[in-house]
Each structure stands twice: as C-alpha cells, then as structure tokens.
Coordinates of C-alpha atoms in Angstrom, one line a residue:
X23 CA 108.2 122.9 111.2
X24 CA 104.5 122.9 110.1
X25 CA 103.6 119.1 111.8
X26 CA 104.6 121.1 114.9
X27 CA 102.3 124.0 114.5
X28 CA 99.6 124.1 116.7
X29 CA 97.9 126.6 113.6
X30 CA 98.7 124.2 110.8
X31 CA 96.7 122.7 108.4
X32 CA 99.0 119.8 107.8
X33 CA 97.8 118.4 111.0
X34 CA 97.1 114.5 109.0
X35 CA 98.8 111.8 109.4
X36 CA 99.2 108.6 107.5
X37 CA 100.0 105.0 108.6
X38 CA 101.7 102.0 107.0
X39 CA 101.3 98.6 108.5
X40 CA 103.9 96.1 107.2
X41 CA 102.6 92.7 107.0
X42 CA 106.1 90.6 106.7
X43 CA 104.5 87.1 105.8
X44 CA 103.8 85.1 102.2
X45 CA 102.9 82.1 102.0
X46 CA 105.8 81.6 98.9
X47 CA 108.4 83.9 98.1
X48 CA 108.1 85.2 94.7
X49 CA 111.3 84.9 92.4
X50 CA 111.5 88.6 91.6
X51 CA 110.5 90.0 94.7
X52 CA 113.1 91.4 97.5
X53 CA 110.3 93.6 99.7
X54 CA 111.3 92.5 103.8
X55 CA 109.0 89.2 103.4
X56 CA 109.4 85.7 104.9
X57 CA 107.6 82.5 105.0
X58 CA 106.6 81.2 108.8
X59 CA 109.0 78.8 108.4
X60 CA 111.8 81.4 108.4
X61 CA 110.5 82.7 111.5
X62 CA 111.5 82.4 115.3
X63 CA 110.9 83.7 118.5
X64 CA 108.3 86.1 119.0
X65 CA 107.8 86.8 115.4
X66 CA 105.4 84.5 114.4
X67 CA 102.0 85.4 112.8
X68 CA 100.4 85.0 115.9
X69 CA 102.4 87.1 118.1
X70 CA 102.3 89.9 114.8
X71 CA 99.5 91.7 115.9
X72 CA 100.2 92.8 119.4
X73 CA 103.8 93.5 118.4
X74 CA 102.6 96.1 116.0
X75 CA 100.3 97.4 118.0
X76 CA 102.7 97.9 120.7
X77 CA 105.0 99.7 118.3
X78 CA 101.8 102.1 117.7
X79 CA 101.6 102.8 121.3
X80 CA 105.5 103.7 121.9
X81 CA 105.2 105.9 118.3
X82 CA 102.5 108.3 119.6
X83 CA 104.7 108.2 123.1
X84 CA 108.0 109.3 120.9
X85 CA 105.6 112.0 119.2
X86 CA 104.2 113.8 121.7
X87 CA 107.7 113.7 123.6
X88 CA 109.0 115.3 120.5
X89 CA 106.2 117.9 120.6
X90 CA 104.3 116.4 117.4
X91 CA 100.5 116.1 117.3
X92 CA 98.3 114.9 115.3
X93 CA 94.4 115.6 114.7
X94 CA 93.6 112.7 112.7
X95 CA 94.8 109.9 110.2
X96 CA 94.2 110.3 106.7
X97 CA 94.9 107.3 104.9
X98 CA 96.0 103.8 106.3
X99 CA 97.9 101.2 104.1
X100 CA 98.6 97.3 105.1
X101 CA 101.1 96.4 103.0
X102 CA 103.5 93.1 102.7
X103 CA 104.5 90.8 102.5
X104 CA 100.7 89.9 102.5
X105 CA 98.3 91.3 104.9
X106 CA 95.4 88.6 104.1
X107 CA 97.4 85.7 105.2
X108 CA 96.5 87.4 108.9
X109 CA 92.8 86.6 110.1
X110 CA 90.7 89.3 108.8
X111 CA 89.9 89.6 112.5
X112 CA 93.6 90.5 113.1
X113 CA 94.0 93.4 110.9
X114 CA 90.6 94.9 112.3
X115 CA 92.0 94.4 115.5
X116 CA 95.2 96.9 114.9
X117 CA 92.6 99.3 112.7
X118 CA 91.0 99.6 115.6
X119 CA 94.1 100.1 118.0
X120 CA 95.6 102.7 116.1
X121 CA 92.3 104.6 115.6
X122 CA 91.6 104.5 119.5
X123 CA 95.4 106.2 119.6
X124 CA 95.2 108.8 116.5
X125 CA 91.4 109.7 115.5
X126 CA 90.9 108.5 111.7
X127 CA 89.2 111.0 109.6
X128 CA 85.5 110.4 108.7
X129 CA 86.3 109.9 104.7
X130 CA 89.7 108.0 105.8
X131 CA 91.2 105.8 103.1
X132 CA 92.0 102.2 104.1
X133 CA 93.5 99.8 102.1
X134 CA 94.6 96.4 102.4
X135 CA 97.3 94.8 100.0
X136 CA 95.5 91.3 99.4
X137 CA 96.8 88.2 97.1
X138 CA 93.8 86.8 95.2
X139 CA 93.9 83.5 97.0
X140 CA 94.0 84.6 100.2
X141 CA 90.7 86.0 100.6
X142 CA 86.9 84.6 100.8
X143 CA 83.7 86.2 100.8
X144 CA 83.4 86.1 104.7
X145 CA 86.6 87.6 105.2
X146 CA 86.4 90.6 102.8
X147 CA 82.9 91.3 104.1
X148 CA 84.5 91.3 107.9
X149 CA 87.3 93.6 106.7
X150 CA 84.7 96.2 105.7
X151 CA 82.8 95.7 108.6
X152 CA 85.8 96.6 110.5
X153 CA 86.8 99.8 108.5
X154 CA 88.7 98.5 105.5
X155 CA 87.3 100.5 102.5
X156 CA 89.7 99.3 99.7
X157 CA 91.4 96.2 98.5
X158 CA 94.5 96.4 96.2
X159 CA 94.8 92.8 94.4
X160 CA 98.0 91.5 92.6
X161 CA 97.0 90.2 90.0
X162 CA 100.3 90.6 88.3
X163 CA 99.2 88.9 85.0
X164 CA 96.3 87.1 83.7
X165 CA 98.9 85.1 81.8
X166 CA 99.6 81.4 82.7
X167 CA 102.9 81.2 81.8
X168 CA 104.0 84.9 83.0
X169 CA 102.2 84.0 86.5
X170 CA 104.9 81.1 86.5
X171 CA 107.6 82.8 85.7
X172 CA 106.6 84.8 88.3
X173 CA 106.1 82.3 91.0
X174 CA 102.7 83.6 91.4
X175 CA 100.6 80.7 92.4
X176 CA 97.8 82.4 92.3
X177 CA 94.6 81.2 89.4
X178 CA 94.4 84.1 87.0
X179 CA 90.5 82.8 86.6
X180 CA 89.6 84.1 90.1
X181 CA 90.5 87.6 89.6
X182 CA 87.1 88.6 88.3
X183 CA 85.8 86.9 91.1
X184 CA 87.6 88.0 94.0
X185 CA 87.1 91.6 92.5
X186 CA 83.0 91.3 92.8
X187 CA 83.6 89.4 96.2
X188 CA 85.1 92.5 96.9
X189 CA 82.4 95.2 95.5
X190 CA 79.6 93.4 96.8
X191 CA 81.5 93.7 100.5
X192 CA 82.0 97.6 99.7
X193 CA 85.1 98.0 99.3
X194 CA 86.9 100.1 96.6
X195 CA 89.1 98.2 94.4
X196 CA 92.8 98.2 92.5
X197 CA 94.7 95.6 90.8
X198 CA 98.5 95.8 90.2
X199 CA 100.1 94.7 87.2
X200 CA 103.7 93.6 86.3
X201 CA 105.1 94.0 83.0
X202 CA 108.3 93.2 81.6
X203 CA 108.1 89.4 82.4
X204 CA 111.3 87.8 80.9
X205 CA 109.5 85.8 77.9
X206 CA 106.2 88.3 78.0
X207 CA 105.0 89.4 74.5
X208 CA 102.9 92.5 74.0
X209 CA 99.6 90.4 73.4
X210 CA 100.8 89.0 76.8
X211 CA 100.1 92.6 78.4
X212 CA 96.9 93.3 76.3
X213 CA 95.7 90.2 77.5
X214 CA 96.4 91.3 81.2
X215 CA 95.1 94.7 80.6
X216 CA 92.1 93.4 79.1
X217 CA 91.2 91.5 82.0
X218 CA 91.9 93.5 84.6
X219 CA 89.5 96.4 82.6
X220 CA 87.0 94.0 82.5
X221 CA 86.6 93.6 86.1
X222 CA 85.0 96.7 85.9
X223 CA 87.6 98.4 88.2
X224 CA 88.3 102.4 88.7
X225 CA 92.4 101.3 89.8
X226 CA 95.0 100.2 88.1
X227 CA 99.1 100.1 89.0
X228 CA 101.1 98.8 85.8
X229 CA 105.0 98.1 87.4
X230 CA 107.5 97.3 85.2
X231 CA 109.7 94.6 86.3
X232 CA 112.9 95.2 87.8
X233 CA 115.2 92.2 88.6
X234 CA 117.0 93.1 91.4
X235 CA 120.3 92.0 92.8
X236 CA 119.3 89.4 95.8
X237 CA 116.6 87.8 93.6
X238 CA 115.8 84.2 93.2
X239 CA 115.0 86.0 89.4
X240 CA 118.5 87.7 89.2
X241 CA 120.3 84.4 89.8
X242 CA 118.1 83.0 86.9
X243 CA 119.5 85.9 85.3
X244 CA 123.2 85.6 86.3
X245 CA 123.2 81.5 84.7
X246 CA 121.7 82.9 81.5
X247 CA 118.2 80.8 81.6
X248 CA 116.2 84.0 81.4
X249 CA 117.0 87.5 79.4
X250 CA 116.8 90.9 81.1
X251 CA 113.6 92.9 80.2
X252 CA 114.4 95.2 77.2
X253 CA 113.7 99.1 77.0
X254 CA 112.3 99.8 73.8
X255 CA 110.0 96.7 74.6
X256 CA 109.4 97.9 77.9
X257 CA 108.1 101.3 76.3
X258 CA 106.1 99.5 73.8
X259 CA 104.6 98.1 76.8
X260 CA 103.9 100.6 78.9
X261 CA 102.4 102.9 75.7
X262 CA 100.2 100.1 74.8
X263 CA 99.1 100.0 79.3
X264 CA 98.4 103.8 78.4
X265 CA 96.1 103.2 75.5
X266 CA 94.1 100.8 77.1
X267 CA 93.6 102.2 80.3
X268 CA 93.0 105.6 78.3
X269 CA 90.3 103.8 75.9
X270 CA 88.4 102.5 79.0
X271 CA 88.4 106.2 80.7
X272 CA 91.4 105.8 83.4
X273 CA 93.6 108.3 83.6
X274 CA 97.8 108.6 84.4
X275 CA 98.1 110.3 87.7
X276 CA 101.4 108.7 88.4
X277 CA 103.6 107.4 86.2
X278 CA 102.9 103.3 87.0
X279 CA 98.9 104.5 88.4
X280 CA 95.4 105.1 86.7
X281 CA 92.7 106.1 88.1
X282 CA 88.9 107.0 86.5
X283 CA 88.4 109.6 88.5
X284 CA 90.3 112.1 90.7
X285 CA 88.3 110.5 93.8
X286 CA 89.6 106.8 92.9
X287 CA 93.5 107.7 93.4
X288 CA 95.5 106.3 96.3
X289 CA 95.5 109.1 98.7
X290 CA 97.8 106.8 100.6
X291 CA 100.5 107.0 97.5
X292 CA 99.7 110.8 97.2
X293 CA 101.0 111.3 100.9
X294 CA 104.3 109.7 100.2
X295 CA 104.4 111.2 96.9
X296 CA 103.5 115.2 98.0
X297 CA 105.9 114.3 101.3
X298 CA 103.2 114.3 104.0
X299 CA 103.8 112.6 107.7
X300 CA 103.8 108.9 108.0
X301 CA 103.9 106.2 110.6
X302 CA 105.7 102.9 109.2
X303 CA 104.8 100.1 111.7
X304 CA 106.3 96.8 111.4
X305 CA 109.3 95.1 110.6
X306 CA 112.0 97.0 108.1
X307 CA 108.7 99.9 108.0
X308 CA 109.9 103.4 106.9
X309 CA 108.5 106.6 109.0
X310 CA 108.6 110.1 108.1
X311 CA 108.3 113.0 110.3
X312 CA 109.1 116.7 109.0
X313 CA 112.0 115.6 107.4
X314 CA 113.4 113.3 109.7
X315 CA 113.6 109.6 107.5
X316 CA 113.7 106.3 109.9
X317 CA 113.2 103.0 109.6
X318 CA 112.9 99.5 111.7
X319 CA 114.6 96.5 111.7
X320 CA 114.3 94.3 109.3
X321 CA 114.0 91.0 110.7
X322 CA 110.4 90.2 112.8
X323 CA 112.2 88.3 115.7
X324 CA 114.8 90.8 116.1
X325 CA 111.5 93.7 115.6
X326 CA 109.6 92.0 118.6
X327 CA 112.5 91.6 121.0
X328 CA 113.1 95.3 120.5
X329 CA 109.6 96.0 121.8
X330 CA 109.8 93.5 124.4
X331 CA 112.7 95.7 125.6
X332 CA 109.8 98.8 125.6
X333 CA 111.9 100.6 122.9
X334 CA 111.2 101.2 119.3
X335 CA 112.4 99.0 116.5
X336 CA 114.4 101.7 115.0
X337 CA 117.3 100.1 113.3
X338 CA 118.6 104.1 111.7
X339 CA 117.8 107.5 111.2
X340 CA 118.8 110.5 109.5
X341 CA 117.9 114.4 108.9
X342 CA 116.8 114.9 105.4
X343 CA 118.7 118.3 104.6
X344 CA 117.4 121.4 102.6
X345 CA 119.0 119.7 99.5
X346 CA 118.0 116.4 100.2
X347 CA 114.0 117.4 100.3
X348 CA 113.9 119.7 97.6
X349 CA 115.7 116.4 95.2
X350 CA 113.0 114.2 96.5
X351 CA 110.2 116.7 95.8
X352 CA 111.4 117.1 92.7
X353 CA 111.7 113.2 92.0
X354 CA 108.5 112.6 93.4
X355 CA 106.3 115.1 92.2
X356 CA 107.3 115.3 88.7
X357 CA 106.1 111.9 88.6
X358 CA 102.3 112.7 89.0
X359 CA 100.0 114.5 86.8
X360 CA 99.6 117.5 88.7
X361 CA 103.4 117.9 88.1
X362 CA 105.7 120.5 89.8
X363 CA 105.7 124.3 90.6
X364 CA 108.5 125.5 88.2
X365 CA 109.5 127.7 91.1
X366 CA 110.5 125.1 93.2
X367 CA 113.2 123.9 90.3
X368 CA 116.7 125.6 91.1
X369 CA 117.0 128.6 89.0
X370 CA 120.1 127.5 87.5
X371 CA 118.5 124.5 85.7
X372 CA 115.1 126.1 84.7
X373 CA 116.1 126.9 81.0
X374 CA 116.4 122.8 80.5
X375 CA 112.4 123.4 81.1
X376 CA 111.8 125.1 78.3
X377 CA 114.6 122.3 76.7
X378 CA 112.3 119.4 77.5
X379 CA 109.5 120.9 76.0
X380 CA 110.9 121.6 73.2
X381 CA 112.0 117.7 72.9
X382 CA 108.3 116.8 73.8
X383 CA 108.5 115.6 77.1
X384 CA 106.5 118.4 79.4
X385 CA 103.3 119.6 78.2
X386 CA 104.0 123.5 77.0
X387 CA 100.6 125.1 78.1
X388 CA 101.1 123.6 81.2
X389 CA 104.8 124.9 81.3
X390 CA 103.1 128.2 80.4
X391 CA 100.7 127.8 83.3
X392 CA 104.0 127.7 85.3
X393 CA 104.0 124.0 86.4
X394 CA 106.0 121.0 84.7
X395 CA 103.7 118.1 83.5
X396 CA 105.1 114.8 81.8
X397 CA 104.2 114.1 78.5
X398 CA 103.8 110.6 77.6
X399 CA 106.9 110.5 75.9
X400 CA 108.2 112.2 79.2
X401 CA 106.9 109.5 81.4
X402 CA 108.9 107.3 79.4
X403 CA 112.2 109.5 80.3
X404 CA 111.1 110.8 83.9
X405 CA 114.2 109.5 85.3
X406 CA 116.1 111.5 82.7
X407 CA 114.6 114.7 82.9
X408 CA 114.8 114.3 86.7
X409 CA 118.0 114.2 86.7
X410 CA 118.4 117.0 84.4
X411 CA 116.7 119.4 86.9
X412 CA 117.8 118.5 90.3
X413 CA 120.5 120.3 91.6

C-alpha cells in the first residue's frame, strides 16, 4: 500500500473542505447545501469552523492509528455550498489549522470556490494574505435570462470585476460555466464564452447541465414548463466551448476543463482524477485513503453532534476492490489529455482500441505511442468508449 511506505514518493496529500451554506439554493443544483435557515443546533455558520477543524484533528488521529503518514499537503480545495459566505477570516483560520496538523508544500495549490457576489476587495486581498492562491468563480453564464433560469442571483456585469479584484490580490483565477440551460441558444454560450475569455483568465470549466432527480429544475421538468437539454445541441455546444477556448490559447486537459498552460490546471482535480489521497472535511465530504472510499454525514447538525461525541462523522465506508479501482482509473483517466497507459486496459478489450480509432475517437499516434487520448469527437462519446473498455 504505497501511502503506507515509509520509502514512497506518494507521500502528498490533498484536502477538501466542504462549505455546506448558500445564501439561495439554486434550482438545478443537488450538491449537500443548505440555507441558515435550514439549520439547527450546532451547525450554524458560526459554529462551522471549529467543527471542521475538529474533524481535521480526529482524521490525522485515525491516520496515524492506521499507520498512514503524510509529509505534506499538495493541494487544498474549499468547496460548497459556498465558501465566501464564511468571513474570509474563517477560512484562513482552518488553512491555518490544517497546515499546523499536515505541513503544506511550498508551491501548494489553494483554492477557494467563490460566488461573484460574495466577495470584496478587502476580503479577497485577506484570503491571499492568509494562503489562498486561487479563486474559482461561477459565473455560470453571462446571460440574463439563462442566470434566471438558473436561479443565479448573481449580476453577470461584475464578473470582469471581481476577476481583477482578484488578480490584483494575487490570486490565480477560474471561472465555471454551465451550458445546456433549458431555453439557451448557441449565441447564448458564445456570449458566455466571450466574456469569460475576456477577463483575461488562464481557467476555464464548461459543465453541461444535468437535471437531476431531487431538483427544484427536475420538478419544472416533470410539469412540462421547461424541456430537457438536447444532445446533438449539447455537442454543438460544447464544440463551439472548444473553438473558443482553442482560438484564445486554452487547451482541453479534461473533458469539461481548459487551461493555457500545463502550470494553470487544477492540481486539486488532477489528484482525484490520477486517484491520489484525500481528506474530505465537512458535512456529506468524501475521503480517500489507498482505496478505502468514505464519506460523512450529510446533514451539518447531525455532522457536529458526531464530533461533539469525539468521533468522526463517518456516515459509510467501503474497500474499493482490484476491479473496482482499475474501472475508476479507467473512467477517470481517459477523461484527461494525458489519457491512459493501454496496458492498464484488460487485454480482452484492447482490440476495441484500435476500434475507436478507427471510428475517430482516440488519437492514432498517440495509440501508437501506447497511451489512449480522446479525440474531440471522443470527448463527445467518452462515456461510450468507457464503457467499451472496462471490464
């Protein structure tokens, strides 16, 4: 188990940091979220920081009683929910905390998820201070109408701002799209994409939207006022994303994520999607430890009694088998642009390689070169071809 070898060089660990709170619940959204008003005892937005940082302190216990050590933190992610409704002050605070547990590396990557009304000057300048070094905004759309069908609330008109509010505090910056949006056009998404490229940013996440089942959006869906998205308009989409973010020098590193340069991709999402270690800290928080999957339950008040208790929040576990991790690497890492060893696919479906390329959806010299890359046309089927060659 190489995160217990003392002679190891995957000796790194990452952190996530769920941030359960909104301010409004988005129609489409169904992440572990809630409003202060849903919230009871001891899981308020005040009592959120110690409870997380208490969780830190019994992880590293459970760790080292395991036999796991860690050298240093790689990459931290506050995600949500979101993490700017906290005082700045408060997520420096459990920065600070979990580095004075786990070391964080000297070029550590720290981001904080961040609505753009939710932040000021002062406050992005104190996150930096305090060892934030990247800000990932949704921006969603740039659209009027799409932000509203949404239930964004956000003004699409302070995204350029909050972005150089954010450069000129030092921090790095992304900004997540949605596309997809029942009633969105295609000029809709140029219009976004436009927008978001002229912030001048080196980021970009393009999601398409996916209603799901125990959505304010799916019950819209369910009474017929709104359409479900449709694929070949979806692909129209996301080919035109890939144009734009092409002509203005990004590059597809994951299927949804574009970066300019090799040194502006999440690390964070290259730890979950190369299967490193990770700590997930909050309320409903996945962790995963050399194969071993768990996660926290879901529901702050029920989270922070747990801890009260001195225990871990662990609402399940389970041991990922053989099988198990070599489907997910094969989900996961087919997805990126460095693609996949061929070796790792099972021998018995390795002829549907040379199948796919033949059908234009991996890149033959790269086939050649022994690893399977999506095409563009690929990325458009990854689910597909995934399925073809797991076993």
């Amino acid at each position: 188990m190489p995160s217990r070898d003392d002679s190891s060089p995957q000796r790194a660990l990452s952190a996530y940091i769920h941030i359960p709170f909104c301010a409004v619940r988005c129609g489409y959204c169904d992440f572990n979220t809630y409003t202060n008003a849903e919230l009871g005892g001891g899981g308020s937005q005040r009592e959120y920081p110690a409870n997380a940082m208490r969780e830190m302190e019994l992880q590293l216990a459970d760790d080292l009683a395991a036999g796991y050590r860690y050298e240093r933190i790689a990459t931290v992610f506050f995600g949500g929910g979101t993490p700017t409704l906290l005082p700045a002050g408060d997520l420096v605070a459990m920065l600070a905390h979990l580095r004075s547990l786990i070391p964080l590396a000297p070029d550590a990557e720290v981001t904080t998820e961040a609505n753009p009304d939710s932040v000021t000057p002062d406050s992005l300048a104190e996150l930096a201070a305090g060892g934030i070094t990247r800000v990932s905004f949704g921006m969603q759309s740039a659209v009027r109408s799409v932000l509203a069908t949404l239930d964004r609330t956000h003004d699409p008109d302070r995204i350029p701002q909050v972005v150089q509010w954010a450069k000129d505090a030092g921090l790095a910056v992304s900004l997540d799209l949605i596309y997809g949006t029942p009633g969105e056009s295609l000029a809709d998404v140029e219009t976004s994409v436009r927008a978001a490229l002229d912030c001048g940013i080196d980021h970009l996440s393009a999601y398409s939207l996916i209603i799901e089942g125990n959505t304010a959006m799916a019950r819209q869906l369910r009474r017929g006022e709104i359409t479900a998205p449709d694929g070949d308009d979806m692909a129209d989409k996301y080919e035109l994303i890939d144009d734009l973010t092409r002509a203005d020098g990004l590059q597809w590193y994951e299927v949804s994520n574009f970066a300019r340069t090799r040194a502006d991709r999440s690390r964070h999402n290259l730890a979950y999607w190369t299967g490193r270690d990770w700590w997930g800290i909050g309320p409903g928080a996945h962790r995963h430890r050399d194969g071993e999957r768990s996660w926290n339950l879901k529901h702050p008040s029920r989270y922070a009694a747990r801890l009260a208790d001195g225990r871990l929040p662990v609402q399940e576990s389970e041991q990922l088998t053989a099988k198990d991790r070599l489907v997910e690497r094969i989900m996961l890492e087919l997805r990126i642009a460095d693609g996949l060893e061929v070796t790792v696919i099972p021998e018995q479906r390795r002829h549907l390689l040379a199948v796919h390329a033949e059908r234009g959806h991996l890149e033959a010299d790269a086939l050649t070169a022994g690893r399977a890359v999506l095409t563009r046309a690929g990325r458009l089927l990854a689910d597909a071809v995934i399925r073809d060659l797991v076993p």
